């Protein structure tokens, strides 16, 4: 295997300023792919798996990830058996149960999963989704007490509750049992609950190594498995059919991908199988969501993150927080179409709001160029889009980013609500928890790649300095590893649909299981223009007669985009990116979605 320190094709500084390195071994097929040797496709898939950390003796399990191969015994999780017993008891004694979810996609899918599970068990559950603006993240004590007063004897919080000490104390005093199903970082002292199932509890160190990357919906699915097993043991299914747990995996796939959970191990199996379930379109709400997203085919992993997920999120961000759960649990096709259409309209509104906030936030970046963590704050910014904007700025700067919507004093609350996004190798959630414990925050928590917080205006600068000092070394190390990693190189004629199919067979791809990056060249630009707002479109050709389209999205104003539009004319290039199928023409063709480019000469 070639050392990663050796540059690919001698490229130490590309048009985006990166050195090109092999992710795994040297996969330079540029002189032999067209009609290459038999079995080459299998060699490519094997190398993709090995370069993503799969042991050679474990290759077959990862080629076709199944639940049978990856699903752990739910009882391995602390409090899982207690949670399953309590839910089973509620089902068998017909107690009133309320599922309390977060307002994002992970929360909505987690809540929908448990509601559909209980419905399949012959039990109708209630749900409660807090309003992002009026109530904020996590369970409030007032809401839990009110739910108890309305008759619920059991509340299950999903994607929230791990840090809700005060709220759960109030619920306990009100005499209601609370089960917490979460995946966010925990403090050493856990809140009072009937059960707290979370692979990221501090006393779950061994389990966290294997399953700490689960989204809340994945933990909820394991609770569903444990609950059905408990009811089976109690004889509940002697006179009724067991629910089809496999049918819930479309929800697990959507929540996992939308929450940017790492797609390795169990998560990869959950998403791979969930996409198959989604293609069946059995869930009426999910089917309506797919139609509203104008997908004329079965959804792919990227569709979950960029088409379906944002629409569910739009309800919690700029609309009504319950829309996602209502859509995913409805049995009425007309209602499903109406909600899906409403979510699409809200998503368009969200985009406009997001653009305005992003422009204001980016105006603050320049004066922070020496900081390791970017912190942008502004009064009047919509709290519903700050997480998205933080992600955009993180991608642009390559640094962990917090975006904070400050309140107005005239409204009686000048505190800021913030959202953060991190980069691989920098645990932002742990830093925010430490900042809260240091007295810099009113509230805060999260996981490695994302966080949320509440802060008073007078602590804003202190937080920025504190994060800069705490995370500087981690950011420096992460930045040193930010090479452009390549999986294989091809001649232009080798970029064909069959190759794309081979590459996709090692998916699904996402966070923690990166999509294969292909270098194609040498090529010359035949045509370069701007399409849409700021996307660069290229038509390129190579000396072997190969010709294809390449797209560099949101790059017209970047250094790379400008070079492709002007300076690269007539020069030989290597292009690097994701190979995709373009099916707009009379027959499918392969195209390249660009991440980078470099001159050959």
PDB file of C-alpha atoms in Angstrom, residues 224-438:
ATOM      1  CA  UNK A 224     -38.602  -1.328  19.640  1.00  0.00           C
ATOM      2  CA  UNK A 225     -36.752  -4.633  19.203  1.00  0.00           C
ATOM      3  CA  UNK A 226     -36.355  -5.008  22.970  1.00  0.00           C
ATOM      4  CA  UNK A 227     -40.015  -4.148  23.625  1.00  0.00           C
ATOM      5  CA  UNK A 228     -41.333  -6.706  21.130  1.00  0.00           C
ATOM      6  CA  UNK A 229     -39.011  -9.324  22.618  1.00  0.00           C
ATOM      7  CA  UNK A 230     -40.296  -8.519  26.110  1.00  0.00           C
ATOM      8  CA  UNK A 231     -43.936  -8.752  25.020  1.00  0.00           C
ATOM      9  CA  UNK A 232     -43.204 -12.023  23.221  1.00  0.00           C
ATOM     10  CA  UNK A 233     -41.774 -13.423  26.426  1.00  0.00           C
ATOM     11  CA  UNK A 234     -44.894 -12.297  28.298  1.00  0.00           C
ATOM     12  CA  UNK A 235     -47.155 -14.114  25.838  1.00  0.00           C
ATOM     13  CA  UNK A 236     -48.650 -10.945  24.355  1.00  0.00           C
ATOM     14  CA  UNK A 237     -48.559 -12.320  20.808  1.00  0.00           C
ATOM     15  CA  UNK A 238     -50.365 -15.566  21.493  1.00  0.00           C
ATOM     16  CA  UNK A 239     -53.550 -13.994  20.133  1.00  0.00           C
ATOM     17  CA  UNK A 240     -52.184 -11.242  17.878  1.00  0.00           C
ATOM     18  CA  UNK A 241     -49.569 -10.741  15.169  1.00  0.00           C
ATOM     19  CA  UNK A 242     -46.204  -9.239  15.951  1.00  0.00           C
ATOM     20  CA  UNK A 243     -45.547  -5.846  14.326  1.00  0.00           C
ATOM     21  CA  UNK A 244     -43.209  -5.745  11.321  1.00  0.00           C
ATOM     22  CA  UNK A 245     -40.182  -3.979  12.753  1.00  0.00           C
ATOM     23  CA  UNK A 246     -38.391  -4.134   9.409  1.00  0.00           C
ATOM     24  CA  UNK A 247     -41.080  -1.805   8.022  1.00  0.00           C
ATOM     25  CA  UNK A 248     -39.858   0.933  10.394  1.00  0.00           C
ATOM     26  CA  UNK A 249     -36.385   1.066   8.856  1.00  0.00           C
ATOM     27  CA  UNK A 250     -37.294   3.785   6.338  1.00  0.00           C
ATOM     28  CA  UNK A 251     -37.717   6.104   9.330  1.00  0.00           C
ATOM     29  CA  UNK A 252     -34.395   4.938  10.778  1.00  0.00           C
ATOM     30  CA  UNK A 253     -32.609   5.598   7.492  1.00  0.00           C
ATOM     31  CA  UNK A 254     -34.060   9.102   7.125  1.00  0.00           C
ATOM     32  CA  UNK A 255     -33.303  10.165  10.700  1.00  0.00           C
ATOM     33  CA  UNK A 256     -29.798   8.690  10.660  1.00  0.00           C
ATOM     34  CA  UNK A 257     -28.704  10.363   7.429  1.00  0.00           C
ATOM     35  CA  UNK A 258     -30.391  13.693   8.178  1.00  0.00           C
ATOM     36  CA  UNK A 259     -28.683  13.821  11.588  1.00  0.00           C
ATOM     37  CA  UNK A 260     -25.307  13.315   9.857  1.00  0.00           C
ATOM     38  CA  UNK A 261     -24.576  10.218  11.917  1.00  0.00           C
ATOM     39  CA  UNK A 262     -21.523   8.221  10.869  1.00  0.00           C
ATOM     40  CA  UNK A 263     -22.486   5.553   8.335  1.00  0.00           C
ATOM     41  CA  UNK A 264     -20.326   2.683   9.477  1.00  0.00           C
ATOM     42  CA  UNK A 265     -21.142  -0.514  11.318  1.00  0.00           C
ATOM     43  CA  UNK A 266     -24.752  -0.757  12.447  1.00  0.00           C
ATOM     44  CA  UNK A 267     -25.743   2.609  10.971  1.00  0.00           C
ATOM     45  CA  UNK A 268     -24.641   1.526   7.513  1.00  0.00           C
ATOM     46  CA  UNK A 269     -26.744  -1.633   7.794  1.00  0.00           C
ATOM     47  CA  UNK A 270     -29.756   0.333   9.072  1.00  0.00           C
ATOM     48  CA  UNK A 271     -29.560   2.807   6.202  1.00  0.00           C
ATOM     49  CA  UNK A 272     -28.885   0.169   3.537  1.00  0.00           C
ATOM     50  CA  UNK A 273     -31.936  -1.822   4.588  1.00  0.00           C
ATOM     51  CA  UNK A 274     -34.006   1.295   5.241  1.00  0.00           C
ATOM     52  CA  UNK A 275     -33.521   2.486   1.664  1.00  0.00           C
ATOM     53  CA  UNK A 276     -34.968  -0.826   0.461  1.00  0.00           C
ATOM     54  CA  UNK A 277     -38.013  -0.330   2.672  1.00  0.00           C
ATOM     55  CA  UNK A 278     -38.385   3.263   1.486  1.00  0.00           C
ATOM     56  CA  UNK A 279     -38.413   2.099  -2.133  1.00  0.00           C
ATOM     57  CA  UNK A 280     -41.543   0.051  -1.340  1.00  0.00           C
ATOM     58  CA  UNK A 281     -43.336   3.285  -0.338  1.00  0.00           C
ATOM     59  CA  UNK A 282     -45.462   1.531   2.289  1.00  0.00           C
ATOM     60  CA  UNK A 283     -45.466   4.549   4.623  1.00  0.00           C
ATOM     61  CA  UNK A 284     -48.132   6.902   3.244  1.00  0.00           C
ATOM     62  CA  UNK A 285     -46.451  10.019   4.598  1.00  0.00           C
ATOM     63  CA  UNK A 286     -43.005   9.030   3.383  1.00  0.00           C
ATOM     64  CA  UNK A 287     -44.450   8.324  -0.061  1.00  0.00           C
ATOM     65  CA  UNK A 288     -46.049  11.781  -0.169  1.00  0.00           C
ATOM     66  CA  UNK A 289     -42.754  13.327   0.921  1.00  0.00           C
ATOM     67  CA  UNK A 290     -40.924  11.570  -1.915  1.00  0.00           C
ATOM     68  CA  UNK A 291     -43.506  12.868  -4.404  1.00  0.00           C
ATOM     69  CA  UNK A 292     -43.266  16.402  -3.010  1.00  0.00           C
ATOM     70  CA  UNK A 293     -39.489  16.217  -3.464  1.00  0.00           C
ATOM     71  CA  UNK A 294     -40.050  15.455  -7.173  1.00  0.00           C
ATOM     72  CA  UNK A 295     -38.047  12.254  -7.073  1.00  0.00           C
ATOM     73  CA  UNK A 296     -38.949  10.076 -10.012  1.00  0.00           C
ATOM     74  CA  UNK A 297     -37.077   7.058  -8.646  1.00  0.00           C
ATOM     75  CA  UNK A 298     -36.355   5.291  -5.391  1.00  0.00           C
ATOM     76  CA  UNK A 299     -34.554   7.672  -2.980  1.00  0.00           C
ATOM     77  CA  UNK A 300     -30.811   7.377  -2.526  1.00  0.00           C
ATOM     78  CA  UNK A 301     -28.789   8.175   0.564  1.00  0.00           C
ATOM     79  CA  UNK A 302     -28.014  11.684  -0.680  1.00  0.00           C
ATOM     80  CA  UNK A 303     -31.729  12.297  -1.268  1.00  0.00           C
ATOM     81  CA  UNK A 304     -32.370  11.695   2.424  1.00  0.00           C
ATOM     82  CA  UNK A 305     -29.910  14.415   3.370  1.00  0.00           C
ATOM     83  CA  UNK A 306     -30.662  16.961   0.655  1.00  0.00           C
ATOM     84  CA  UNK A 307     -34.297  16.468  -0.386  1.00  0.00           C
ATOM     85  CA  UNK A 308     -36.411  14.619   2.187  1.00  0.00           C
ATOM     86  CA  UNK A 309     -34.653  15.637   5.414  1.00  0.00           C
ATOM     87  CA  UNK A 310     -34.726  19.408   4.793  1.00  0.00           C
ATOM     88  CA  UNK A 311     -38.477  19.286   4.183  1.00  0.00           C
ATOM     89  CA  UNK A 312     -39.138  17.532   7.499  1.00  0.00           C
ATOM     90  CA  UNK A 313     -36.774  19.981   9.192  1.00  0.00           C
ATOM     91  CA  UNK A 314     -38.568  22.972   7.696  1.00  0.00           C
ATOM     92  CA  UNK A 315     -41.597  22.359   9.909  1.00  0.00           C
ATOM     93  CA  UNK A 316     -39.519  22.657  13.077  1.00  0.00           C
ATOM     94  CA  UNK A 317     -37.366  25.494  11.743  1.00  0.00           C
ATOM     95  CA  UNK A 318     -39.829  28.000  10.307  1.00  0.00           C
ATOM     96  CA  UNK A 319     -43.265  26.387  10.538  1.00  0.00           C
ATOM     97  CA  UNK A 320     -45.204  24.096  12.851  1.00  0.00           C
ATOM     98  CA  UNK A 321     -43.046  21.682  14.827  1.00  0.00           C
ATOM     99  CA  UNK A 322     -45.527  18.770  14.706  1.00  0.00           C
ATOM    100  CA  UNK A 323     -45.773  18.581  10.910  1.00  0.00           C
ATOM    101  CA  UNK A 324     -43.019  15.993  10.513  1.00  0.00           C
ATOM    102  CA  UNK A 325     -44.511  13.542  13.025  1.00  0.00           C
ATOM    103  CA  UNK A 326     -48.003  14.075  11.635  1.00  0.00           C
ATOM    104  CA  UNK A 327     -46.814  13.340   8.124  1.00  0.00           C
ATOM    105  CA  UNK A 328     -44.873  10.202   9.020  1.00  0.00           C
ATOM    106  CA  UNK A 329     -47.679   8.687  11.111  1.00  0.00           C
ATOM    107  CA  UNK A 330     -50.799   9.598   9.120  1.00  0.00           C
ATOM    108  CA  UNK A 331     -52.965   6.913   7.502  1.00  0.00           C
ATOM    109  CA  UNK A 332     -54.788   9.444   5.307  1.00  0.00           C
ATOM    110  CA  UNK A 333     -53.288   9.902   1.821  1.00  0.00           C
ATOM    111  CA  UNK A 334     -54.972  13.273   1.300  1.00  0.00           C
ATOM    112  CA  UNK A 335     -53.656  14.596   4.609  1.00  0.00           C
ATOM    113  CA  UNK A 336     -50.206  13.292   3.720  1.00  0.00           C
ATOM    114  CA  UNK A 337     -50.191  15.144   0.383  1.00  0.00           C
ATOM    115  CA  UNK A 338     -51.334  18.363   2.069  1.00  0.00           C
ATOM    116  CA  UNK A 339     -48.676  18.200   4.785  1.00  0.00           C
ATOM    117  CA  UNK A 340     -45.927  17.284   2.307  1.00  0.00           C
ATOM    118  CA  UNK A 341     -46.884  20.241   0.108  1.00  0.00           C
ATOM    119  CA  UNK A 342     -46.904  22.535   3.149  1.00  0.00           C
ATOM    120  CA  UNK A 343     -43.449  21.317   4.169  1.00  0.00           C
ATOM    121  CA  UNK A 344     -42.139  21.982   0.659  1.00  0.00           C
ATOM    122  CA  UNK A 345     -43.443  25.561   0.815  1.00  0.00           C
ATOM    123  CA  UNK A 346     -41.873  26.026   4.250  1.00  0.00           C
ATOM    124  CA  UNK A 347     -38.606  24.645   2.905  1.00  0.00           C
ATOM    125  CA  UNK A 348     -38.597  27.316   0.181  1.00  0.00           C
ATOM    126  CA  UNK A 349     -39.230  29.946   2.854  1.00  0.00           C
ATOM    127  CA  UNK A 350     -36.441  28.477   4.958  1.00  0.00           C
ATOM    128  CA  UNK A 351     -33.992  28.795   2.054  1.00  0.00           C
ATOM    129  CA  UNK A 352     -34.702  32.524   1.694  1.00  0.00           C
ATOM    130  CA  UNK A 353     -34.287  33.151   5.425  1.00  0.00           C
ATOM    131  CA  UNK A 354     -31.142  31.048   5.493  1.00  0.00           C
ATOM    132  CA  UNK A 355     -29.568  33.027   2.649  1.00  0.00           C
ATOM    133  CA  UNK A 356     -30.129  36.325   4.449  1.00  0.00           C
ATOM    134  CA  UNK A 357     -28.652  35.066   7.727  1.00  0.00           C
ATOM    135  CA  UNK A 358     -25.716  33.462   5.941  1.00  0.00           C
ATOM    136  CA  UNK A 359     -24.771  36.698   4.208  1.00  0.00           C
ATOM    137  CA  UNK A 360     -24.769  38.570   7.530  1.00  0.00           C
ATOM    138  CA  UNK A 361     -22.818  35.816   9.292  1.00  0.00           C
ATOM    139  CA  UNK A 362     -20.194  35.607   6.556  1.00  0.00           C
ATOM    140  CA  UNK A 363     -19.584  39.322   7.009  1.00  0.00           C
ATOM    141  CA  UNK A 364     -18.116  38.483  10.427  1.00  0.00           C
ATOM    142  CA  UNK A 365     -15.666  35.817   9.249  1.00  0.00           C
ATOM    143  CA  UNK A 366     -12.816  38.025   8.076  1.00  0.00           C
ATOM    144  CA  UNK A 367     -12.011  39.478  11.487  1.00  0.00           C
ATOM    145  CA  UNK A 368     -11.800  35.929  12.919  1.00  0.00           C
ATOM    146  CA  UNK A 369      -9.326  34.476  10.441  1.00  0.00           C
ATOM    147  CA  UNK A 370      -6.830  33.778  13.247  1.00  0.00           C
ATOM    148  CA  UNK A 371      -9.396  31.961  15.387  1.00  0.00           C
ATOM    149  CA  UNK A 372      -9.607  28.171  15.454  1.00  0.00           C
ATOM    150  CA  UNK A 373     -13.385  28.262  16.003  1.00  0.00           C
ATOM    151  CA  UNK A 374     -15.618  30.679  14.105  1.00  0.00           C
ATOM    152  CA  UNK A 375     -18.322  32.325  16.231  1.00  0.00           C
ATOM    153  CA  UNK A 376     -20.905  34.499  14.451  1.00  0.00           C
ATOM    154  CA  UNK A 377     -23.760  36.212  16.295  1.00  0.00           C
ATOM    155  CA  UNK A 378     -26.494  38.626  15.345  1.00  0.00           C
ATOM    156  CA  UNK A 379     -29.693  40.051  16.727  1.00  0.00           C
ATOM    157  CA  UNK A 380     -32.850  39.084  14.892  1.00  0.00           C
ATOM    158  CA  UNK A 381     -31.381  36.054  13.146  1.00  0.00           C
ATOM    159  CA  UNK A 382     -33.937  33.278  12.797  1.00  0.00           C
ATOM    160  CA  UNK A 383     -33.023  30.456  15.229  1.00  0.00           C
ATOM    161  CA  UNK A 384     -34.500  27.945  12.810  1.00  0.00           C
ATOM    162  CA  UNK A 385     -31.708  28.292  10.257  1.00  0.00           C
ATOM    163  CA  UNK A 386     -28.613  28.888  12.366  1.00  0.00           C
ATOM    164  CA  UNK A 387     -27.598  25.222  12.296  1.00  0.00           C
ATOM    165  CA  UNK A 388     -27.693  25.145   8.510  1.00  0.00           C
ATOM    166  CA  UNK A 389     -25.719  28.390   8.289  1.00  0.00           C
ATOM    167  CA  UNK A 390     -23.154  27.042  10.754  1.00  0.00           C
ATOM    168  CA  UNK A 391     -22.722  24.028   8.498  1.00  0.00           C
ATOM    169  CA  UNK A 392     -22.265  26.210   5.400  1.00  0.00           C
ATOM    170  CA  UNK A 393     -19.627  28.379   7.072  1.00  0.00           C
ATOM    171  CA  UNK A 394     -17.863  25.309   8.448  1.00  0.00           C
ATOM    172  CA  UNK A 395     -17.615  23.943   4.913  1.00  0.00           C
ATOM    173  CA  UNK A 396     -16.353  27.278   3.596  1.00  0.00           C
ATOM    174  CA  UNK A 397     -13.726  27.885   6.292  1.00  0.00           C
ATOM    175  CA  UNK A 398     -12.806  24.332   7.251  1.00  0.00           C
ATOM    176  CA  UNK A 399     -13.214  25.300  10.923  1.00  0.00           C
ATOM    177  CA  UNK A 400     -15.750  24.418  13.635  1.00  0.00           C
ATOM    178  CA  UNK A 401     -18.439  27.099  13.572  1.00  0.00           C
ATOM    179  CA  UNK A 402     -21.056  28.460  15.976  1.00  0.00           C
ATOM    180  CA  UNK A 403     -23.864  30.686  14.750  1.00  0.00           C
ATOM    181  CA  UNK A 404     -25.861  32.408  17.491  1.00  0.00           C
ATOM    182  CA  UNK A 405     -29.198  34.177  17.177  1.00  0.00           C
ATOM    183  CA  UNK A 406     -29.213  36.858  19.879  1.00  0.00           C
ATOM    184  CA  UNK A 407     -32.471  37.990  21.425  1.00  0.00           C
ATOM    185  CA  UNK A 408     -33.544  41.605  21.672  1.00  0.00           C
ATOM    186  CA  UNK A 409     -33.663  43.405  25.004  1.00  0.00           C
ATOM    187  CA  UNK A 410     -36.986  44.992  24.122  1.00  0.00           C
ATOM    188  CA  UNK A 411     -38.446  41.488  23.893  1.00  0.00           C
ATOM    189  CA  UNK A 412     -37.410  40.839  27.487  1.00  0.00           C
ATOM    190  CA  UNK A 413     -34.823  38.183  26.707  1.00  0.00           C
ATOM    191  CA  UNK A 414     -31.489  39.091  25.153  1.00  0.00           C
ATOM    192  CA  UNK A 415     -30.020  35.602  25.532  1.00  0.00           C
ATOM    193  CA  UNK A 416     -28.695  33.962  22.393  1.00  0.00           C
ATOM    194  CA  UNK A 417     -29.636  30.567  20.990  1.00  0.00           C
ATOM    195  CA  UNK A 418     -26.713  28.989  19.164  1.00  0.00           C
ATOM    196  CA  UNK A 419     -26.039  26.009  16.967  1.00  0.00           C
ATOM    197  CA  UNK A 420     -22.650  24.589  16.025  1.00  0.00           C
ATOM    198  CA  UNK A 421     -21.148  22.261  13.442  1.00  0.00           C
ATOM    199  CA  UNK A 422     -17.711  20.694  13.693  1.00  0.00           C
ATOM    200  CA  UNK A 423     -15.097  19.021  11.528  1.00  0.00           C
ATOM    201  CA  UNK A 424     -13.800  15.444  11.834  1.00  0.00           C
ATOM    202  CA  UNK A 425     -11.359  15.154  14.712  1.00  0.00           C
ATOM    203  CA  UNK A 426     -12.796  18.026  16.776  1.00  0.00           C
ATOM    204  CA  UNK A 427     -15.397  17.104  19.429  1.00  0.00           C
ATOM    205  CA  UNK A 428     -17.479  20.264  19.623  1.00  0.00           C
ATOM    206  CA  UNK A 429     -20.229  18.740  21.776  1.00  0.00           C
ATOM    207  CA  UNK A 430     -17.810  17.841  24.557  1.00  0.00           C
ATOM    208  CA  UNK A 431     -16.320  21.347  24.434  1.00  0.00           C
ATOM    209  CA  UNK A 432     -19.764  22.946  24.766  1.00  0.00           C
ATOM    210  CA  UNK A 433     -20.615  20.761  27.760  1.00  0.00           C
ATOM    211  CA  UNK A 434     -17.304  21.791  29.352  1.00  0.00           C
ATOM    212  CA  UNK A 435     -18.065  25.459  28.592  1.00  0.00           C
ATOM    213  CA  UNK A 436     -21.407  25.128  30.336  1.00  0.00           C
ATOM    214  CA  UNK A 437     -19.772  23.526  33.358  1.00  0.00           C
ATOM    215  CA  UNK A 438     -17.238  26.412  33.354  1.00  0.00           C
TER     216      UNK A 438
END
